[in-house]
């Protein structure tokens, strides 16, 4: 079955840029979606279809996807961005939704 | 405003059963696909099951196939997950999520979850 890999943690200072990576075999051929989850809360969609933002999500959140890596970029990081971030794809070969293991973003 | 409210979670013994429910409002439930996703304590998100808008197409994660059954009642704007033969590793918060399938397949709205604890 298809596997998405994420680094367990990323740390950045406020105002800096955070990049969270999601690796998978030829993931660039799939649509990647990103969710933010704060402690005790449900996940929130922050980027869909590689690069699109739902209404209400700040422009500071952006995505890209090419080759074997998809990237969620958070510019001008704020303390409120501290959360777990998950990437997700649909694997048509198995008819399964697949999540990455999640990356914990710490704002120093 | 889209609203999803899960219920039915409880403490249950290994081998036991539960029926989880998800009440939907604020959108036309009958035209939307739906998912169940779970999260074990301190762990990541794990997809559980998918159901099409009419209920005619259903998929399950390998870890639950044969034990869990997803269903929906469009007249009642409700989604269900019947969970049988529960194991300790099924302990998790279970989320229902609205599913969108356009050029990609993703969940745009999530409920707050219901906790299932499997323990003797």
PDB file of C-alpha atoms in Angstrom:
ATOM      1  CA  UNK A   1       0.000   0.000   0.000  1.00  0.00           C
ATOM      2  CA  UNK A   2       1.049   3.588  -0.550  1.00  0.00           C
ATOM      3  CA  UNK A   3       3.133   5.249   2.166  1.00  0.00           C
ATOM      4  CA  UNK A   4       3.617   8.925   3.002  1.00  0.00           C
ATOM      5  CA  UNK A   5       6.600   9.873   5.155  1.00  0.00           C
ATOM      6  CA  UNK A   6       6.920  12.967   7.314  1.00  0.00           C
ATOM      7  CA  UNK A   7       9.639  14.099   9.697  1.00  0.00           C
ATOM      8  CA  UNK A   8       8.395  13.905  13.285  1.00  0.00           C
ATOM      9  CA  UNK A   9       9.212  17.490  14.191  1.00  0.00           C
ATOM     10  CA  UNK A  10      10.214  20.912  12.910  1.00  0.00           C
ATOM     11  CA  UNK A  11      11.181  23.974  14.961  1.00  0.00           C
ATOM     12  CA  UNK A  12      11.271  27.574  13.810  1.00  0.00           C
ATOM     13  CA  UNK A  13      11.463  31.003  15.408  1.00  0.00           C
ATOM     14  CA  UNK A  14       8.558  33.432  15.122  1.00  0.00           C
ATOM     15  CA  UNK A  15       8.624  35.366  11.871  1.00  0.00           C
ATOM     16  CA  UNK A  16      10.695  32.732  10.098  1.00  0.00           C
ATOM     17  CA  UNK A  17       9.528  30.305   7.400  1.00  0.00           C
ATOM     18  CA  UNK A  18       8.608  26.710   8.227  1.00  0.00           C
ATOM     19  CA  UNK A  19       8.739  23.997   5.602  1.00  0.00           C
ATOM     20  CA  UNK A  20       7.091  20.665   6.288  1.00  0.00           C
ATOM     21  CA  UNK A  21       7.834  17.836   3.881  1.00  0.00           C
ATOM     22  CA  UNK A  22       5.777  14.850   2.834  1.00  0.00           C
ATOM     23  CA  UNK A  23       7.550  12.115   0.908  1.00  0.00           C
ATOM     24  CA  UNK A  24       6.020   9.395  -1.238  1.00  0.00           C
ATOM     25  CA  UNK A  25       6.808   7.482  -4.397  1.00  0.00           C
ATOM     26  CA  UNK A  26       5.955   9.783  -7.306  1.00  0.00           C
ATOM     27  CA  UNK A  27       3.719  11.826  -4.989  1.00  0.00           C
ATOM     28  CA  UNK A  28       3.918  14.619  -7.560  1.00  0.00           C
ATOM     29  CA  UNK A  29       1.444  12.657  -9.665  1.00  0.00           C
ATOM     30  CA  UNK A  30      -1.130  12.770  -6.892  1.00  0.00           C
ATOM     31  CA  UNK A  31      -3.091  15.576  -5.259  1.00  0.00           C
ATOM     32  CA  UNK A  32      -1.782  16.270  -1.764  1.00  0.00           C
ATOM     33  CA  UNK A  33      -3.800  17.812   1.023  1.00  0.00           C
ATOM     34  CA  UNK A  34      -2.637  19.220   4.363  1.00  0.00           C
ATOM     35  CA  UNK A  35      -4.351  19.379   7.751  1.00  0.00           C
ATOM     36  CA  UNK A  36      -3.469  21.321  10.883  1.00  0.00           C
ATOM     37  CA  UNK A  37      -4.370  19.832  14.255  1.00  0.00           C
ATOM     38  CA  UNK A  38      -3.950  21.671  17.533  1.00  0.00           C
ATOM     39  CA  UNK A  39      -4.019  19.787  20.855  1.00  0.00           C
ATOM     40  CA  UNK A  40      -7.483  18.591  21.793  1.00  0.00           C
ATOM     41  CA  UNK A  41      -9.012  19.822  18.541  1.00  0.00           C
ATOM     42  CA  UNK A  42     -10.202  18.257  15.307  1.00  0.00           C
ATOM     43  CA  UNK A  43      -8.050  18.550  12.192  1.00  0.00           C
ATOM     44  CA  UNK A  44      -8.526  21.583   9.963  1.00  0.00           C
ATOM     45  CA  UNK A  45      -7.860  21.585   6.221  1.00  0.00           C
ATOM     46  CA  UNK A  46      -5.230  24.218   5.410  1.00  0.00           C
ATOM     47  CA  UNK A  47      -4.165  23.306   1.847  1.00  0.00           C
ATOM     48  CA  UNK A  48      -5.911  21.092  -0.721  1.00  0.00           C
ATOM     49  CA  UNK A  49      -5.057  19.936  -4.219  1.00  0.00           C
ATOM     50  CA  UNK A  50      -1.375  20.700  -3.645  1.00  0.00           C
ATOM     51  CA  UNK A  51      -1.666  24.479  -3.642  1.00  0.00           C
ATOM     52  CA  UNK A  52      -5.217  25.685  -2.893  1.00  0.00           C
ATOM     53  CA  UNK A  53      -6.292  27.289   0.365  1.00  0.00           C
ATOM     54  CA  UNK A  54      -9.783  26.977   1.858  1.00  0.00           C
ATOM     55  CA  UNK A  55     -11.498  30.226   2.695  1.00  0.00           C
ATOM     56  CA  UNK A  56     -10.328  31.603   5.999  1.00  0.00           C
ATOM     57  CA  UNK A  57      -6.835  30.122   5.802  1.00  0.00           C
ATOM     58  CA  UNK A  58      -4.142  32.836   5.778  1.00  0.00           C
ATOM     59  CA  UNK A  59      -2.062  33.387   2.663  1.00  0.00           C
ATOM     60  CA  UNK A  60       0.970  32.547   4.822  1.00  0.00           C
ATOM     61  CA  UNK A  61       0.071  28.887   4.218  1.00  0.00           C
ATOM     62  CA  UNK A  62       1.104  27.552   0.820  1.00  0.00           C
ATOM     63  CA  UNK A  63       1.830  24.212  -0.773  1.00  0.00           C
ATOM     64  CA  UNK A  64       3.795  22.663  -3.585  1.00  0.00           C
ATOM     65  CA  UNK A  65       4.215  19.162  -4.944  1.00  0.00           C
ATOM     66  CA  UNK A  66       6.746  17.701  -7.336  1.00  0.00           C
ATOM     67  CA  UNK A  67       8.612  14.462  -7.842  1.00  0.00           C
ATOM     68  CA  UNK A  68       8.694  12.478  -4.616  1.00  0.00           C
ATOM     69  CA  UNK A  69       8.083  15.360  -2.202  1.00  0.00           C
ATOM     70  CA  UNK A  70       5.184  17.629  -1.317  1.00  0.00           C
ATOM     71  CA  UNK A  71       5.845  20.697   0.812  1.00  0.00           C
ATOM     72  CA  UNK A  72       3.710  22.801   3.124  1.00  0.00           C
ATOM     73  CA  UNK A  73       5.268  26.233   3.620  1.00  0.00           C
ATOM     74  CA  UNK A  74       4.232  28.522   6.447  1.00  0.00           C
ATOM     75  CA  UNK A  75       5.634  32.031   6.074  1.00  0.00           C
ATOM     76  CA  UNK A  76       6.051  34.510   8.917  1.00  0.00           C
ATOM     77  CA  UNK A  77       5.347  31.818  11.480  1.00  0.00           C
ATOM     78  CA  UNK A  78       3.285  32.835  14.496  1.00  0.00           C
ATOM     79  CA  UNK A  79       2.927  31.212  17.898  1.00  0.00           C
ATOM     80  CA  UNK A  80      -0.610  30.187  16.930  1.00  0.00           C
ATOM     81  CA  UNK A  81       0.740  28.021  14.113  1.00  0.00           C
ATOM     82  CA  UNK A  82       2.179  25.569  16.619  1.00  0.00           C
ATOM     83  CA  UNK A  83       0.388  22.297  15.841  1.00  0.00           C
ATOM     84  CA  UNK A  84       0.657  18.895  14.223  1.00  0.00           C
ATOM     85  CA  UNK A  85       0.480  18.895  10.437  1.00  0.00           C
ATOM     86  CA  UNK A  86      -0.586  15.904   8.342  1.00  0.00           C
ATOM     87  CA  UNK A  87      -0.373  15.326   4.619  1.00  0.00           C
ATOM     88  CA  UNK A  88      -2.928  13.106   2.849  1.00  0.00           C
ATOM     89  CA  UNK A  89      -3.538  11.586  -0.558  1.00  0.00           C
ATOM     90  CA  UNK A  90      -6.017   9.232  -2.158  1.00  0.00           C
ATOM     91  CA  UNK A  91      -4.406   5.988  -3.302  1.00  0.00           C
ATOM     92  CA  UNK A  92      -6.451   4.862  -6.283  1.00  0.00           C
ATOM     93  CA  UNK A  93      -4.638   1.533  -6.525  1.00  0.00           C
ATOM     94  CA  UNK A  94      -5.993   0.423  -3.161  1.00  0.00           C
ATOM     95  CA  UNK A  95      -9.027   2.733  -2.831  1.00  0.00           C
ATOM     96  CA  UNK A  96      -7.619   3.982   0.452  1.00  0.00           C
ATOM     97  CA  UNK A  97      -7.167   7.409   1.988  1.00  0.00           C
ATOM     98  CA  UNK A  98      -3.550   7.657   3.153  1.00  0.00           C
ATOM     99  CA  UNK A  99      -2.207  10.002   5.835  1.00  0.00           C
ATOM    100  CA  UNK A 100       1.383  10.815   6.597  1.00  0.00           C
ATOM    101  CA  UNK A 101       2.561  10.216  10.134  1.00  0.00           C
ATOM    102  CA  UNK A 102       2.386  13.890  11.011  1.00  0.00           C
ATOM    103  CA  UNK A 103       4.923  16.616  11.805  1.00  0.00           C
ATOM    104  CA  UNK A 104       4.888  18.572  15.034  1.00  0.00           C
ATOM    105  CA  UNK A 105       5.675  22.237  14.415  1.00  0.00           C
ATOM    106  CA  UNK A 106       7.218  23.980  17.415  1.00  0.00           C
ATOM    107  CA  UNK A 107       7.501  27.753  17.457  1.00  0.00           C
ATOM    108  CA  UNK A 108      10.555  28.656  19.519  1.00  0.00           C
TER     109      UNK A 108
ATOM    110  CA  UNK B   1     -22.530  26.568   8.561  1.00  0.00           C
ATOM    111  CA  UNK B   2     -21.404  22.963   8.265  1.00  0.00           C
ATOM    112  CA  UNK B   3     -21.773  21.074  11.522  1.00  0.00           C
ATOM    113  CA  UNK B   4     -20.835  17.461  12.280  1.00  0.00           C
ATOM    114  CA  UNK B   5     -21.491  15.976  15.712  1.00  0.00           C
ATOM    115  CA  UNK B   6     -20.327  12.491  16.626  1.00  0.00           C
ATOM    116  CA  UNK B   7     -21.770  10.397  19.433  1.00  0.00           C
ATOM    117  CA  UNK B   8     -21.815   6.842  20.711  1.00  0.00           C
ATOM    118  CA  UNK B   9     -18.294   6.512  22.026  1.00  0.00           C
ATOM    119  CA  UNK B  10     -17.865   4.636  25.299  1.00  0.00           C
ATOM    120  CA  UNK B  11     -15.720   2.329  27.385  1.00  0.00           C
ATOM    121  CA  UNK B  12     -16.210  -1.204  26.091  1.00  0.00           C
ATOM    122  CA  UNK B  13     -14.598  -4.554  26.815  1.00  0.00           C
ATOM    123  CA  UNK B  14     -12.474  -6.370  24.235  1.00  0.00           C
ATOM    124  CA  UNK B  15     -14.721  -8.226  21.835  1.00  0.00           C
ATOM    125  CA  UNK B  16     -17.551  -5.780  22.403  1.00  0.00           C
ATOM    126  CA  UNK B  17     -19.512  -3.637  19.966  1.00  0.00           C
ATOM    127  CA  UNK B  18     -20.640  -0.056  19.569  1.00  0.00           C
ATOM    128  CA  UNK B  19     -22.547   2.024  17.063  1.00  0.00           C
ATOM    129  CA  UNK B  20     -21.072   5.442  16.416  1.00  0.00           C
ATOM    130  CA  UNK B  21     -23.253   8.158  14.928  1.00  0.00           C
ATOM    131  CA  UNK B  22     -22.557  11.442  13.192  1.00  0.00           C
ATOM    132  CA  UNK B  23     -25.301  14.043  12.855  1.00  0.00           C
ATOM    133  CA  UNK B  24     -24.799  16.420   9.952  1.00  0.00           C
ATOM    134  CA  UNK B  25     -26.287  19.872   9.417  1.00  0.00           C
ATOM    135  CA  UNK B  26     -25.673  23.043   7.441  1.00  0.00           C
ATOM    136  CA  UNK B  27     -25.259  21.337   4.076  1.00  0.00           C
ATOM    137  CA  UNK B  28     -27.039  18.915   1.762  1.00  0.00           C
ATOM    138  CA  UNK B  29     -25.919  15.679   3.379  1.00  0.00           C
ATOM    139  CA  UNK B  30     -27.357  13.420   0.687  1.00  0.00           C
ATOM    140  CA  UNK B  31     -25.048  14.803  -1.994  1.00  0.00           C
ATOM    141  CA  UNK B  32     -21.799  14.446  -0.057  1.00  0.00           C
ATOM    142  CA  UNK B  33     -19.430  11.550   0.452  1.00  0.00           C
ATOM    143  CA  UNK B  34     -18.307  10.930   4.039  1.00  0.00           C
ATOM    144  CA  UNK B  35     -15.389   9.413   5.925  1.00  0.00           C
ATOM    145  CA  UNK B  36     -14.533   8.075   9.343  1.00  0.00           C
ATOM    146  CA  UNK B  37     -11.008   8.799  10.566  1.00  0.00           C
ATOM    147  CA  UNK B  38      -9.599   7.789  13.947  1.00  0.00           C
ATOM    148  CA  UNK B  39      -6.722   8.872  16.148  1.00  0.00           C
ATOM    149  CA  UNK B  40      -5.286   6.696  18.897  1.00  0.00           C
ATOM    150  CA  UNK B  41      -4.037   8.542  21.994  1.00  0.00           C
ATOM    151  CA  UNK B  42      -0.831  10.385  21.165  1.00  0.00           C
ATOM    152  CA  UNK B  43      -0.765   8.989  17.627  1.00  0.00           C
ATOM    153  CA  UNK B  44      -1.463  10.235  14.130  1.00  0.00           C
ATOM    154  CA  UNK B  45      -4.553  10.195  11.959  1.00  0.00           C
ATOM    155  CA  UNK B  46      -5.712   6.865  10.549  1.00  0.00           C
ATOM    156  CA  UNK B  47      -8.364   6.612   7.873  1.00  0.00           C
ATOM    157  CA  UNK B  48     -11.057   4.044   8.723  1.00  0.00           C
ATOM    158  CA  UNK B  49     -13.796   4.027   6.100  1.00  0.00           C
ATOM    159  CA  UNK B  50     -15.441   5.879   3.205  1.00  0.00           C
ATOM    160  CA  UNK B  51     -19.002   5.908   1.905  1.00  0.00           C
ATOM    161  CA  UNK B  52     -20.363   7.502  -1.250  1.00  0.00           C
ATOM    162  CA  UNK B  53     -23.300   9.901  -1.198  1.00  0.00           C
ATOM    163  CA  UNK B  54     -25.828   7.189  -2.026  1.00  0.00           C
ATOM    164  CA  UNK B  55     -24.123   4.529   0.076  1.00  0.00           C
ATOM    165  CA  UNK B  56     -23.497   2.338  -2.943  1.00  0.00           C
ATOM    166  CA  UNK B  57     -19.693   2.526  -2.731  1.00  0.00           C
ATOM    167  CA  UNK B  58     -17.864   1.710   0.487  1.00  0.00           C
ATOM    168  CA  UNK B  59     -14.183   1.262   1.327  1.00  0.00           C
ATOM    169  CA  UNK B  60     -12.444   0.145   4.510  1.00  0.00           C
ATOM    170  CA  UNK B  61      -8.951   0.257   5.914  1.00  0.00           C
ATOM    171  CA  UNK B  62      -7.384  -3.182   6.103  1.00  0.00           C
ATOM    172  CA  UNK B  63      -7.188  -2.940   9.898  1.00  0.00           C
ATOM    173  CA  UNK B  64     -10.982  -2.786  10.285  1.00  0.00           C
ATOM    174  CA  UNK B  65     -12.375  -4.641   7.266  1.00  0.00           C
ATOM    175  CA  UNK B  66     -14.725  -7.403   8.367  1.00  0.00           C
ATOM    176  CA  UNK B  67     -15.231  -5.879  11.826  1.00  0.00           C
ATOM    177  CA  UNK B  68     -16.530  -2.373  11.093  1.00  0.00           C
ATOM    178  CA  UNK B  69     -19.518  -1.390   8.944  1.00  0.00           C
ATOM    179  CA  UNK B  70     -20.166   2.111   7.634  1.00  0.00           C
ATOM    180  CA  UNK B  71     -23.664   3.218   6.672  1.00  0.00           C
ATOM    181  CA  UNK B  72     -25.758   6.326   6.265  1.00  0.00           C
ATOM    182  CA  UNK B  73     -29.366   7.473   6.424  1.00  0.00           C
ATOM    183  CA  UNK B  74     -29.779  10.441   4.116  1.00  0.00           C
ATOM    184  CA  UNK B  75     -33.324  11.039   5.329  1.00  0.00           C
ATOM    185  CA  UNK B  76     -31.941  11.568   8.838  1.00  0.00           C
ATOM    186  CA  UNK B  77     -28.760  13.391   7.753  1.00  0.00           C
ATOM    187  CA  UNK B  78     -26.773  10.815   9.676  1.00  0.00           C
ATOM    188  CA  UNK B  79     -23.648   8.732   9.218  1.00  0.00           C
ATOM    189  CA  UNK B  80     -22.940   5.577  11.225  1.00  0.00           C
ATOM    190  CA  UNK B  81     -20.081   3.247  12.057  1.00  0.00           C
ATOM    191  CA  UNK B  82     -20.903  -0.130  13.559  1.00  0.00           C
ATOM    192  CA  UNK B  83     -17.775  -1.369  15.310  1.00  0.00           C
ATOM    193  CA  UNK B  84     -17.637  -5.035  16.299  1.00  0.00           C
ATOM    194  CA  UNK B  85     -15.044  -7.402  17.756  1.00  0.00           C
ATOM    195  CA  UNK B  86     -13.264  -4.467  19.332  1.00  0.00           C
ATOM    196  CA  UNK B  87      -9.605  -4.732  20.259  1.00  0.00           C
ATOM    197  CA  UNK B  88      -7.384  -2.627  22.488  1.00  0.00           C
ATOM    198  CA  UNK B  89      -5.785  -1.126  19.392  1.00  0.00           C
ATOM    199  CA  UNK B  90      -9.167   0.269  18.319  1.00  0.00           C
ATOM    200  CA  UNK B  91      -9.000   2.705  21.239  1.00  0.00           C
ATOM    201  CA  UNK B  92      -9.133   6.125  19.619  1.00  0.00           C
ATOM    202  CA  UNK B  93     -11.069   9.287  18.977  1.00  0.00           C
ATOM    203  CA  UNK B  94     -13.287   8.650  15.978  1.00  0.00           C
ATOM    204  CA  UNK B  95     -13.967  11.606  13.694  1.00  0.00           C
ATOM    205  CA  UNK B  96     -16.541  11.865  10.947  1.00  0.00           C
ATOM    206  CA  UNK B  97     -15.513  14.117   8.103  1.00  0.00           C
ATOM    207  CA  UNK B  98     -17.182  15.429   4.982  1.00  0.00           C
ATOM    208  CA  UNK B  99     -15.365  14.212   1.910  1.00  0.00           C
ATOM    209  CA  UNK B 100     -14.792  16.108  -1.304  1.00  0.00           C
ATOM    210  CA  UNK B 101     -13.783  14.418  -4.519  1.00  0.00           C
ATOM    211  CA  UNK B 102     -13.057  16.849  -7.307  1.00  0.00           C
ATOM    212  CA  UNK B 103      -9.580  16.982  -8.765  1.00  0.00           C
ATOM    213  CA  UNK B 104      -8.410  15.627  -5.445  1.00  0.00           C
ATOM    214  CA  UNK B 105      -9.967  13.701  -2.576  1.00  0.00           C
ATOM    215  CA  UNK B 106      -9.934  15.357   0.836  1.00  0.00           C
ATOM    216  CA  UNK B 107     -11.987  16.102   3.944  1.00  0.00           C
ATOM    217  CA  UNK B 108     -13.046  19.719   4.203  1.00  0.00           C
ATOM    218  CA  UNK B 109     -15.025  19.628   7.470  1.00  0.00           C
ATOM    219  CA  UNK B 110     -14.549  17.470  10.553  1.00  0.00           C
ATOM    220  CA  UNK B 111     -16.563  16.819  13.677  1.00  0.00           C
ATOM    221  CA  UNK B 112     -15.059  17.089  17.161  1.00  0.00           C
ATOM    222  CA  UNK B 113     -14.851  13.326  17.584  1.00  0.00           C
ATOM    223  CA  UNK B 114     -16.127  10.649  19.950  1.00  0.00           C
ATOM    224  CA  UNK B 115     -13.841   8.572  22.167  1.00  0.00           C
ATOM    225  CA  UNK B 116     -13.895   4.791  22.056  1.00  0.00           C
ATOM    226  CA  UNK B 117     -11.932   3.055  24.795  1.00  0.00           C
ATOM    227  CA  UNK B 118     -11.464  -0.698  24.627  1.00  0.00           C
ATOM    228  CA  UNK B 119     -10.347  -2.111  27.945  1.00  0.00           C
ATOM    229  CA  UNK B 120     -11.240  -4.800  30.438  1.00  0.00           C
TER     230      UNK B 120
END
